[in-house]
CSV table of C-alpha atoms and ligand atoms in Angstrom, one decimal:
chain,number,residue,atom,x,y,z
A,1,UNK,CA,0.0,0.0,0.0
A,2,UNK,CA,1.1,3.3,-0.8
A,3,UNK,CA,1.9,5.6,2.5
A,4,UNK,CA,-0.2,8.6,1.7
A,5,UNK,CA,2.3,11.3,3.3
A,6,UNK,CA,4.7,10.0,0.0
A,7,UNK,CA,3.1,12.2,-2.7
A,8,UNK,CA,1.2,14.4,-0.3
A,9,UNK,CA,0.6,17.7,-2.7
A,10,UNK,CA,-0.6,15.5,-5.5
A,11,UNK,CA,-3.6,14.1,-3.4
A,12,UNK,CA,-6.7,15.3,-3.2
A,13,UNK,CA,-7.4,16.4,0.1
A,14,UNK,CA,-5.3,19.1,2.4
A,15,UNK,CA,-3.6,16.7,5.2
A,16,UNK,CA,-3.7,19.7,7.8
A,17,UNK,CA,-7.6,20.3,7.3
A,18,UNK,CA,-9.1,17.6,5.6
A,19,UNK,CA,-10.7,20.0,2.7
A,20,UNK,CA,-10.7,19.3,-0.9
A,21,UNK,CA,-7.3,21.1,-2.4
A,22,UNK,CA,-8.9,21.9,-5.6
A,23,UNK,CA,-11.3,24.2,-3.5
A,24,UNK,CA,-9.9,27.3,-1.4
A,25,UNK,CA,-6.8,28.4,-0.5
A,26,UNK,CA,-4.0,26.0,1.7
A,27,UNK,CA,-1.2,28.1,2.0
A,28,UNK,CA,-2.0,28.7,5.5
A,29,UNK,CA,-2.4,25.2,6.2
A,30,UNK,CA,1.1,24.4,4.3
A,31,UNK,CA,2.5,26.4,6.7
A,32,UNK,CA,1.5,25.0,9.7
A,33,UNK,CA,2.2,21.8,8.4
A,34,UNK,CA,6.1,23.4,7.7
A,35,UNK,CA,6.3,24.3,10.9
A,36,UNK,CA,4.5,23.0,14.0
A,37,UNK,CA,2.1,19.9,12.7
A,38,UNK,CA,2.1,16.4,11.7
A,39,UNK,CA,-0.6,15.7,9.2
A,40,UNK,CA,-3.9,14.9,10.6
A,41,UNK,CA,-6.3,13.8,7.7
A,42,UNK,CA,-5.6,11.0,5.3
A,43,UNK,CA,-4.3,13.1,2.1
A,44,UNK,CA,-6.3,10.6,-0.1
A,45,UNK,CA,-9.3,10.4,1.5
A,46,UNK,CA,-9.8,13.2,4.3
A,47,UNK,CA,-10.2,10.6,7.3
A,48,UNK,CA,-9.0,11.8,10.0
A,49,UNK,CA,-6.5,9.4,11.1
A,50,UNK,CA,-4.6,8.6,14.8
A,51,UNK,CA,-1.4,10.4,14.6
A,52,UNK,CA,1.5,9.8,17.4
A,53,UNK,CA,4.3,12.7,17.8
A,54,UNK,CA,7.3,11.6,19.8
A,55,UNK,CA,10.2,13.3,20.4
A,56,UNK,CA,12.2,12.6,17.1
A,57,UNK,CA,9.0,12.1,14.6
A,58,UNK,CA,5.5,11.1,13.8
A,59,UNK,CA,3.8,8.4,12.4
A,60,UNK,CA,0.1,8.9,11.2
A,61,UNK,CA,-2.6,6.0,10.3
A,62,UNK,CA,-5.7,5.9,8.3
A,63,UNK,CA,-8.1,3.3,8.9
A,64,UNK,CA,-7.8,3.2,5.1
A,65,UNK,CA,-5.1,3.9,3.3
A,66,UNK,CA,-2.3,2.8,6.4
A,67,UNK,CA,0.4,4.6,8.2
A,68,UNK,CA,3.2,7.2,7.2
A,69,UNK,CA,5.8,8.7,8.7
A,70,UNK,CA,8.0,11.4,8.9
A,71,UNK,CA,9.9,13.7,11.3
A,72,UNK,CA,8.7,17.4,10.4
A,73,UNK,CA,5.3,17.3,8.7
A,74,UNK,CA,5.1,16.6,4.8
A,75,UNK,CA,6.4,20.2,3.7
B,1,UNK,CA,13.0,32.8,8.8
B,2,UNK,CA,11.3,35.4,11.4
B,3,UNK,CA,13.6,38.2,13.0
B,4,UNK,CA,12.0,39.8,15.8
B,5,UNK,CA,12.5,43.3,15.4
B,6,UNK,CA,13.9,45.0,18.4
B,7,UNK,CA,14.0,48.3,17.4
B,8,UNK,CA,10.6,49.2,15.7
B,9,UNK,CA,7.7,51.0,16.9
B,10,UNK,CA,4.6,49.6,15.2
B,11,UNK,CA,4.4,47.1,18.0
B,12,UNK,CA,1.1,47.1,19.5
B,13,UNK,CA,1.6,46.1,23.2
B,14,UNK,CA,-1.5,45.6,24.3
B,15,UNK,CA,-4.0,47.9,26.4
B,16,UNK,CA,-2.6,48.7,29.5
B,17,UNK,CA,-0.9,52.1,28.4
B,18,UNK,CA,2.0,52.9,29.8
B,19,UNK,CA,1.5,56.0,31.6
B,20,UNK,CA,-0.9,54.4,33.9
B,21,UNK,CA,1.5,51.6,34.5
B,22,UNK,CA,4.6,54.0,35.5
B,23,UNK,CA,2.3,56.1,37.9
B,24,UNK,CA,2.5,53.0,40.1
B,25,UNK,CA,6.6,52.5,39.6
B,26,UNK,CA,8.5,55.1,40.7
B,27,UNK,CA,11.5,55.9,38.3
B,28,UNK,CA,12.5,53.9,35.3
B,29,UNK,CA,11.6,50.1,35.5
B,30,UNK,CA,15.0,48.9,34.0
B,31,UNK,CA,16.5,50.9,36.2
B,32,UNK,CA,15.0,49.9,39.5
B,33,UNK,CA,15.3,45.8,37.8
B,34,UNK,CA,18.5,46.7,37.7
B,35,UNK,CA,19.3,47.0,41.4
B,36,UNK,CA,16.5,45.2,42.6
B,37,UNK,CA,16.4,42.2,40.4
B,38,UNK,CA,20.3,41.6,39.2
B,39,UNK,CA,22.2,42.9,42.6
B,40,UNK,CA,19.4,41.8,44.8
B,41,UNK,CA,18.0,39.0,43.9
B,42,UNK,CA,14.3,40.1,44.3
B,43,UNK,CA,11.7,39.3,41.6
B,44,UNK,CA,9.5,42.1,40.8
B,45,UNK,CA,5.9,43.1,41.6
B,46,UNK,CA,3.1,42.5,40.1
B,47,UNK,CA,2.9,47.0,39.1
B,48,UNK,CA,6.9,46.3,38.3
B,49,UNK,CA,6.2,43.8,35.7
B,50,UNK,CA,3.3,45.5,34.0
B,51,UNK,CA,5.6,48.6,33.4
B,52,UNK,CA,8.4,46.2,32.2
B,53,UNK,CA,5.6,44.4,29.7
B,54,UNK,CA,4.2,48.2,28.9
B,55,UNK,CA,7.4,49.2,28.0
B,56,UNK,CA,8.0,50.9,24.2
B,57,UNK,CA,9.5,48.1,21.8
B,58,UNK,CA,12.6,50.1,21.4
B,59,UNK,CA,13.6,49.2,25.3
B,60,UNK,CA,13.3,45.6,24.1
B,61,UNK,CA,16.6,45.0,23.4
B,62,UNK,CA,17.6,46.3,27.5
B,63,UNK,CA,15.0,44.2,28.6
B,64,UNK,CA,16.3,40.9,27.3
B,65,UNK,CA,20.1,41.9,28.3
B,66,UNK,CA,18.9,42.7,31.6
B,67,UNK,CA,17.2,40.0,32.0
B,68,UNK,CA,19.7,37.5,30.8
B,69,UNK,CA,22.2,39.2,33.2
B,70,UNK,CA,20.0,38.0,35.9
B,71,UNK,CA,20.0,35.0,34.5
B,72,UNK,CA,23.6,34.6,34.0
B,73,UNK,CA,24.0,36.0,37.6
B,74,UNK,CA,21.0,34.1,39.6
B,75,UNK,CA,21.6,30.6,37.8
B,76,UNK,CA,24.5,30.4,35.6
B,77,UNK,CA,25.5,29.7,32.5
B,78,UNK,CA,24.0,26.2,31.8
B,79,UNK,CA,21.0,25.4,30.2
B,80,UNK,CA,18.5,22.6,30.6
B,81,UNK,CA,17.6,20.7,28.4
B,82,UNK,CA,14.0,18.7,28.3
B,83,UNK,CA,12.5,15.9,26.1
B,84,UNK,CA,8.9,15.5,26.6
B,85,UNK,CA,6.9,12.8,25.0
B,86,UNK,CA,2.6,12.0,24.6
B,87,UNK,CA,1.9,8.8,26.5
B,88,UNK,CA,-1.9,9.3,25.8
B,89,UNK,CA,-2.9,11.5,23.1
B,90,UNK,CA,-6.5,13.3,23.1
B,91,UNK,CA,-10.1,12.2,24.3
B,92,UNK,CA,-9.2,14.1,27.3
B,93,UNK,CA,-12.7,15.4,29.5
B,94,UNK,CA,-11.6,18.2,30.4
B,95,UNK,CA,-12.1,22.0,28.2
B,96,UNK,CA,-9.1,24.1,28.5
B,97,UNK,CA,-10.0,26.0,25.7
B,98,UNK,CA,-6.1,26.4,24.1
B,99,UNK,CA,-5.7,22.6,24.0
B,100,UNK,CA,-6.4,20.0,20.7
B,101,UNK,CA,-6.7,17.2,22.9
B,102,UNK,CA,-9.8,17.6,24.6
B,103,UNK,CA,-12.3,15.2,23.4
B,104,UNK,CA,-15.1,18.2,23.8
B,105,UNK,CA,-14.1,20.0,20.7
B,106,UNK,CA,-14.4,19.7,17.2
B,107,UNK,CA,-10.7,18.8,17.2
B,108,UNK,CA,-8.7,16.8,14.4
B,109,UNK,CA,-6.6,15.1,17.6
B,110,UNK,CA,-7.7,11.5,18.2
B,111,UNK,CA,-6.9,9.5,21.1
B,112,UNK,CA,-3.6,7.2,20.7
B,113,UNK,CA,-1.9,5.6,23.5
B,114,UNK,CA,2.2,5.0,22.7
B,115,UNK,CA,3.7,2.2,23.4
B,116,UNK,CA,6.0,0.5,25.8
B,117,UNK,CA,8.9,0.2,23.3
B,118,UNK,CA,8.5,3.5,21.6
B,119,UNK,CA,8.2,5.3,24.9
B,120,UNK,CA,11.6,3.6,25.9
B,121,UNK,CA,13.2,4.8,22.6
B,122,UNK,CA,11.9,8.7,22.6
B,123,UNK,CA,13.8,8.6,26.4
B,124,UNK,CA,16.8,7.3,24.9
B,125,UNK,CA,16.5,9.6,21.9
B,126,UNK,CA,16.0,12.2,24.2
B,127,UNK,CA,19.3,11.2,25.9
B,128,UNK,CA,21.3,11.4,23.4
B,129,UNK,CA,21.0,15.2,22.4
B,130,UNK,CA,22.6,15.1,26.5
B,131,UNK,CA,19.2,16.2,27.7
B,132,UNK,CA,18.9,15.6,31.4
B,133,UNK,CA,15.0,15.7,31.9
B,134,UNK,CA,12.1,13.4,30.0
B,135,UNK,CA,9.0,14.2,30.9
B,136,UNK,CA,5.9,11.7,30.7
B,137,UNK,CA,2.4,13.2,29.8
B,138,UNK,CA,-1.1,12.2,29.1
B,139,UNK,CA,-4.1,14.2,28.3
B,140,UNK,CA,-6.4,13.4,31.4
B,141,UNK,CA,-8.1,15.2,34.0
B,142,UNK,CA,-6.2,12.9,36.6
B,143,UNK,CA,-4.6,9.4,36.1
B,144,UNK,CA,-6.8,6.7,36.6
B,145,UNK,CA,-5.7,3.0,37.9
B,146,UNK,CA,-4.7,2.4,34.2
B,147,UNK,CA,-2.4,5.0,33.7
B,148,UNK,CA,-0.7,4.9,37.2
B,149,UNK,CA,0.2,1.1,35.6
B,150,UNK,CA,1.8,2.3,32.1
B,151,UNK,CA,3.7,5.1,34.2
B,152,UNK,CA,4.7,2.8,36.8
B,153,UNK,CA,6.0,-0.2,33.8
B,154,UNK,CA,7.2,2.8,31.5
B,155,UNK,CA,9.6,4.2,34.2
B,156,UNK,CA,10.9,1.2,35.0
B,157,UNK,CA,11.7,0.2,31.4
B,158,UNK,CA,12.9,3.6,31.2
B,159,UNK,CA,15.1,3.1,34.1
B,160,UNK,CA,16.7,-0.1,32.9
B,161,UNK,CA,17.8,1.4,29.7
B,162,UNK,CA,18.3,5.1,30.2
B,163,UNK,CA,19.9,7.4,32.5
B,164,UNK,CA,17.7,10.3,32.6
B,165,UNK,CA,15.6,12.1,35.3
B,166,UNK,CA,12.1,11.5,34.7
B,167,UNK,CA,9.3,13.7,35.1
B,168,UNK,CA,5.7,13.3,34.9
B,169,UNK,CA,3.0,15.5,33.8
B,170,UNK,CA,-0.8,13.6,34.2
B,171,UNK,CA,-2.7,16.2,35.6
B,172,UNK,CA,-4.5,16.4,38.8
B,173,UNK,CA,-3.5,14.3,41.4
B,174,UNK,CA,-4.7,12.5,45.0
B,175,UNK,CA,-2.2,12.3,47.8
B,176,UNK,CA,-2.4,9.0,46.9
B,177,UNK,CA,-1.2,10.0,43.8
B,178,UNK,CA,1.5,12.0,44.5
B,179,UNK,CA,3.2,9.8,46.9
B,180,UNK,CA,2.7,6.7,44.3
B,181,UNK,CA,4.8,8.9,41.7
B,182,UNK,CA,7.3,10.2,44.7
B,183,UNK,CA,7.6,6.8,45.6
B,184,UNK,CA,8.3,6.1,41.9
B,185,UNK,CA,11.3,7.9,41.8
B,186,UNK,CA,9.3,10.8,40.1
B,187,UNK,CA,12.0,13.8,39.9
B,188,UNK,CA,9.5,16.8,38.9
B,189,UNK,CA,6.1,17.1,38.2
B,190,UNK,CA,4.8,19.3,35.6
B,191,UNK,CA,1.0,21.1,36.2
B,192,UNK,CA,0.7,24.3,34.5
B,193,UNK,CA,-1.5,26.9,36.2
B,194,UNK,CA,-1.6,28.0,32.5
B,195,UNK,CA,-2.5,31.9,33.4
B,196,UNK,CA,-3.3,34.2,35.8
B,197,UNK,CA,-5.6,33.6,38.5
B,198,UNK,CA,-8.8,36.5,36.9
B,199,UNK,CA,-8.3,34.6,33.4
B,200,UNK,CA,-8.6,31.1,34.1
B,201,UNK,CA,-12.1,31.0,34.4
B,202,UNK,CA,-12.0,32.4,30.7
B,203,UNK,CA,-9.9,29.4,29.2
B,204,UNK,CA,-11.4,26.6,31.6
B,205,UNK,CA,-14.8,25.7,32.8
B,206,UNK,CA,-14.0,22.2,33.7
B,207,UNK,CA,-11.9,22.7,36.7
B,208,UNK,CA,-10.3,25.7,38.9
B,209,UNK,CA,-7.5,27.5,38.9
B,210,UNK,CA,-7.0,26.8,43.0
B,211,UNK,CA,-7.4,22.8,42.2
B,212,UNK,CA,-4.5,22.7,40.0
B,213,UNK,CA,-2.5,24.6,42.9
B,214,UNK,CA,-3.7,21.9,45.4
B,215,UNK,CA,-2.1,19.4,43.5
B,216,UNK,CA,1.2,21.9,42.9
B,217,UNK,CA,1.4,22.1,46.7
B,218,UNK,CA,0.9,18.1,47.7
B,219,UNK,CA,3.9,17.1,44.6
B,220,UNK,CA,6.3,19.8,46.9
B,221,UNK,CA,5.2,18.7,49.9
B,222,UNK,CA,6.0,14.8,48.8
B,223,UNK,CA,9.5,16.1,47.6
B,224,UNK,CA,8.9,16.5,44.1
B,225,UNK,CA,10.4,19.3,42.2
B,226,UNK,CA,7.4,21.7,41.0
B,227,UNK,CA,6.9,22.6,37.3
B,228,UNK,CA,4.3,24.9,36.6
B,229,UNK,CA,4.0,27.6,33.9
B,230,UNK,CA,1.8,28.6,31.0
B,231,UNK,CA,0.5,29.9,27.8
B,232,UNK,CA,0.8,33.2,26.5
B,233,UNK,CA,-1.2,34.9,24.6
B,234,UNK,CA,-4.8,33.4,25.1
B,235,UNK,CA,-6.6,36.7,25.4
B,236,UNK,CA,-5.5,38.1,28.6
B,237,UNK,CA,-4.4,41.7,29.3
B,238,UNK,CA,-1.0,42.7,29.9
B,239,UNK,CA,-2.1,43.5,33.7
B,240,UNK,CA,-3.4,39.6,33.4
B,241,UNK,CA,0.1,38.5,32.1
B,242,UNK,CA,1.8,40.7,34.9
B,243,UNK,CA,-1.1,38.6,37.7
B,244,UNK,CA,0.3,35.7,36.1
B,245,UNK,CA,3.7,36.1,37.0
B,246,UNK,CA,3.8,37.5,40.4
B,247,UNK,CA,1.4,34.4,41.3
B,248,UNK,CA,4.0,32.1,39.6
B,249,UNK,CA,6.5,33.4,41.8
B,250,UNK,CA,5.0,33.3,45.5
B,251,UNK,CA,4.1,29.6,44.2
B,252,UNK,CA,8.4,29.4,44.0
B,253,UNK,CA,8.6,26.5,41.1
B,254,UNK,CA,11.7,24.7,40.4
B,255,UNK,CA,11.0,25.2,36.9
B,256,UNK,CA,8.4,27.5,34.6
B,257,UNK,CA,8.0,26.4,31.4
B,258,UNK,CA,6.5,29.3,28.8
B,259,UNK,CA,4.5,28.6,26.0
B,260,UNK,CA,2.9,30.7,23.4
B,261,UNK,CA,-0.4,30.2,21.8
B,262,UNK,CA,-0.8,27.8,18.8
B,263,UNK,CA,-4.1,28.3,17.9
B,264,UNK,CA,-5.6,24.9,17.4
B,265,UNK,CA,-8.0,24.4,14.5
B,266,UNK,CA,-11.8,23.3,16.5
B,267,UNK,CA,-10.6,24.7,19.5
B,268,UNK,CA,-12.5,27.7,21.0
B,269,UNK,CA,-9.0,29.7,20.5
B,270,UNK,CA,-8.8,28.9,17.3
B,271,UNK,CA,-8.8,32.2,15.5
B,272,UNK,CA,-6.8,34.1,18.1
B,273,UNK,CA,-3.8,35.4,16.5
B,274,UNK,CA,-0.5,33.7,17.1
B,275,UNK,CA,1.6,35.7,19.4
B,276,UNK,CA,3.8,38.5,18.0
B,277,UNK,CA,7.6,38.1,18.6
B,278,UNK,CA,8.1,41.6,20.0
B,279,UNK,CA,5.5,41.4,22.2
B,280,UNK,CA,6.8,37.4,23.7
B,281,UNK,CA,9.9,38.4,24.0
B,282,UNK,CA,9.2,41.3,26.7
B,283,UNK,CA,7.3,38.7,27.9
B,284,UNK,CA,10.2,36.5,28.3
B,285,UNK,CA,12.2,39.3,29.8
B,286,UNK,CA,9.8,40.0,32.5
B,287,UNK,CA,8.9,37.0,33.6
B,288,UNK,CA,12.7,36.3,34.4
B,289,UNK,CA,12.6,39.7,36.0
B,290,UNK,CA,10.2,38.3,38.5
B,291,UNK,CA,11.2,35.1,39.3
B,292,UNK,CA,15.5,35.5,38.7
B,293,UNK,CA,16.2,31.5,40.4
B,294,UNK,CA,13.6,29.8,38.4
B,295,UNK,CA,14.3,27.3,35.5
B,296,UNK,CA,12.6,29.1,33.0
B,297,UNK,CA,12.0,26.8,29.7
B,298,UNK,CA,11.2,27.8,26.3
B,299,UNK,CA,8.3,25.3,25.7
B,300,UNK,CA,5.8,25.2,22.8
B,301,UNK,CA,5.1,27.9,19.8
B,302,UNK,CA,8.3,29.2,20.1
B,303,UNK,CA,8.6,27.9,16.0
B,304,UNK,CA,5.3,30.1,15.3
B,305,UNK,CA,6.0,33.3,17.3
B,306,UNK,CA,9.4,33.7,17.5
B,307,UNK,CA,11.1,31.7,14.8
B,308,UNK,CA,14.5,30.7,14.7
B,309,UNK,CA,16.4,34.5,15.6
B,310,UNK,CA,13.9,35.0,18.4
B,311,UNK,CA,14.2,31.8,19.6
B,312,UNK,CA,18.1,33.4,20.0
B,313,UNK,CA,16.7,36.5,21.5
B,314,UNK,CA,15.0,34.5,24.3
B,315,UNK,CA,18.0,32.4,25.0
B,316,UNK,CA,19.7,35.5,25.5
B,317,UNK,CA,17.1,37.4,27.4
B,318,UNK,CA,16.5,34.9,30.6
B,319,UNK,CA,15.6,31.7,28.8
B,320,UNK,CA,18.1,28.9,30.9
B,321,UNK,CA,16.1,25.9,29.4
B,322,UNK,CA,14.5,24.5,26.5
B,323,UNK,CA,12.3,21.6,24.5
B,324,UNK,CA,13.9,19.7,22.5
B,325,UNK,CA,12.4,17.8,19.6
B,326,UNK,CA,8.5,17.5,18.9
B,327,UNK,CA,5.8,18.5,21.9
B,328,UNK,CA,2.6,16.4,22.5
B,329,UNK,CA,0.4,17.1,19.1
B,330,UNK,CA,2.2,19.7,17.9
B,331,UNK,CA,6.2,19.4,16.2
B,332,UNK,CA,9.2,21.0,17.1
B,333,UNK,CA,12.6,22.1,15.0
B,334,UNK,CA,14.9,19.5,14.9
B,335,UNK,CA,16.7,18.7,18.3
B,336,UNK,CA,20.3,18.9,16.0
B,337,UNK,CA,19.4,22.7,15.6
B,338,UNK,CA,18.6,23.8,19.1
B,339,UNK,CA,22.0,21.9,20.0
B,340,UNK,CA,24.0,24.0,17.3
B,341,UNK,CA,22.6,26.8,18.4
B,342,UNK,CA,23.2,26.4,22.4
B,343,UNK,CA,26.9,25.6,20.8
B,344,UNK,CA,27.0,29.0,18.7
B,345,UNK,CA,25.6,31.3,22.0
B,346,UNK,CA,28.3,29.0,24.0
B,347,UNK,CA,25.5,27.9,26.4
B,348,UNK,CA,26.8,24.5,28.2
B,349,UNK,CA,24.3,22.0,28.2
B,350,UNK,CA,23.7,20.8,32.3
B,351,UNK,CA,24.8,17.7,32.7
B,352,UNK,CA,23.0,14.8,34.7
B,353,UNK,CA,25.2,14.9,38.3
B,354,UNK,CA,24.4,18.5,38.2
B,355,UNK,CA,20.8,18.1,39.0
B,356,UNK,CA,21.1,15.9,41.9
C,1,SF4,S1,-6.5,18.8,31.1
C,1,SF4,FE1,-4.7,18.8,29.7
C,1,SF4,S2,-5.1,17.5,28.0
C,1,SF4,FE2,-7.1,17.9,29.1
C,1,SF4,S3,-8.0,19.6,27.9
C,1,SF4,FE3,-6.8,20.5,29.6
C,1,SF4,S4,-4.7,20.9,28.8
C,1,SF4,FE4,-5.8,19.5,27.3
């Protein structure tokens, strides 16, 4: 299965709030997601999914598409 | 990324003027911190603060030299450094209105419990950047029989691994409680009274201001070291922030760690503005001004308010401890850049048989 943090901007939906990226303006949430968080909805299907930061990273699972990873957000 | 200007004068600093501030101080605040603060050792008052946080942006620069004189003079050169780690994420009961992890709000936070073996691992990361505290924490009201369990079995996996201090932050506690996590070996416990005494009721219905000093006063009385700070910038006044820190200091905490507001997306602080830089960093400079011994740590939003130059102003404007890594929900800078720059302000990290 294909982790969905791996081609993050090319999915449909914005992983910091969970809205269509086609439709309104993310720049705000790309910044957040650059800075202070980990992505919280599934970038391929807007779930929200359990996300677990520990000191050195995060790891992030949908119910769907399975779990990423990454130390500093997707940005 | 963000400089924090220090010698503009856009900077809004709130609405407690000035004038009506220095009517209660006589003579200039700096001045009198000066004497009072970095010969003396005496913390400010509550007026002395306000004027230091009312003070014109282009005294910001003073401010943070005074106040990492203090610092320099009142508790040295060495600074702290912390790893703190989620042991169960979100669903939490309680409304404290800054926080993603309440299960009352709209949040995107869901509940996640770490494990055993990943909890083990953050401590031994957390180690290895020569950080001398790890703190446990879990989103709760209080720890129930469940959690007491996982801390008890995480410290002791902890223990036969890693040689670290560990701390615990879970809330409101029983006697029973606090003499469990004593008797655990607990070396601080963190409970933020979060801000000032006239505010709290404006950023939590759930539970009071005066039962989160309870349980400040049984983990001191048990022998615990007391952590206890707060958030800035959650809608109080400048008067409030001022409250905030003269109540901080007659509690006399071991350590105060500072945040600043991230405003969390289905929280009811959502659309507050992220603190500005200017405006933290006096912030920063007063609050060592009132409490000169404390351990004061730079903890979350530092990335959003001050970015990486302020987050060099702070360290050089009474800051003596910091964060490292990611926080709870939320994600740090990475640990490797903190360390270079505690290496390029030729900070010495404490070490471990220092803080026995
Ligand atoms: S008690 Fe702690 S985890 Fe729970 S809502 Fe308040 S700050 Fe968040």
């Amino acid at each position: 299965m294909e982790p969905p943090a791996a081609d993050a901007g090319a999915q449909p939906f914005c992983a910091w709030c969970g809205g269509a990226r086609a439709e309104g303006d993310h720049a705000g949430c790309e910044r957040r997601l650059a800075t202070v968080d980990p992505p919280r909805h599934c970038p391929v299907c807007a779930r929200r999914m359990v996300v677990q930061v520990d000191p050195v990273g995060w790891t992030a699972r949908c119910s769907r598409h399975g779990e990423s990873a990454g130390t500093n957000g997707f940005a | 990324m963000t400089a924090v200007e220090t010698g503009g004068t856009g900077e809004e600093t709130g609405g407690d003027g000035v004038e009506e501030s220095s009517a209660v101080v006589s003579g200039d605040v700096l001045a009198v911190a000066r004497e009072q603060v970095l010969e003396r050792g005496v913390g400010l008052t509550e007026d002395q603060v306000l004027a230091v946080l009312s003070l014109p942006t282009e005294r910001l620069e003073e401010a943070l030299k005074l106040a990492h004189d203090v610092r320099m003079r009142w508790c040295g050169p060495e600074v702290e450094v912390e790893g703190i780690v989620s042991l169960k994420t979100g669903g939490c009961p309680e409304d404290c209105h800054f926080c993603s992890q309440s299960g009352l709000f709209e949040s995107p936070v869901r509940a996640a419990w770490l494990d055993k073996d990943r909890l083990v691992e953050a401590a031994k990361q957390t180690a290895k950047t020569g950080a001398t505290e790890f703190c446990i924490v879990a989103a709760v009201r209080g720890p129930d029989a469940k959690l007491m369990e996982q801390v008890r079995a995480g410290i002791a996996a902890i223990r036969a691994e890693v040689d670290i201090n560990v701390a615990c932050s879970l809330g409101m506690l029983t006697q029973d409680q606090v003499n469990e996590l004593a008797a655990m070996g607990v070396h601080r416990y963190n409970h933020n009274l979060e801000t000032a005494r006239s505010h709290f009721p404006e950023v939590v219905t759930t539970h009071s201001w005066e039962e989160r000093w309870e349980t400040l006063q049984m983990v001191r009385a048990a022998g615990m070291e007391v952590c206890c700070g707060g958030i800035v910038g959650m809608g109080e006044t400048l008067a409030q922030r001022a409250e905030f820190a003269v109540q901080l200091a007659a509690l006399e905490p071991d350590e105060v760690p500072l945040n600043f507001l991230i405003p969390n997306p289905g929280t009811p602080f959502a659309h507050l503005e992220v603190p500005q830089g200017a405006d933290a960093l006096m912030t920063v400079a007063a609050f060592r001004l009132a409490l000169p011994r404390t351990v004061l740590r730079f903890a979350g939003g530092r990335e959003l308010t001050l970015g990486d130059l302020g987050a060099e102003q702070g360290m050089l404007g009474g800051v003596n401890a910091i964060i490292v890594g990611n926080y709870l929900t939320n994600l740090g800078r990475p640990a490797e850049q903190d360390l270079d720059m505690l290496e390029t302000l030729k900070m010495p990290i404490k070490a471990l048989n220092d803080t026995l």
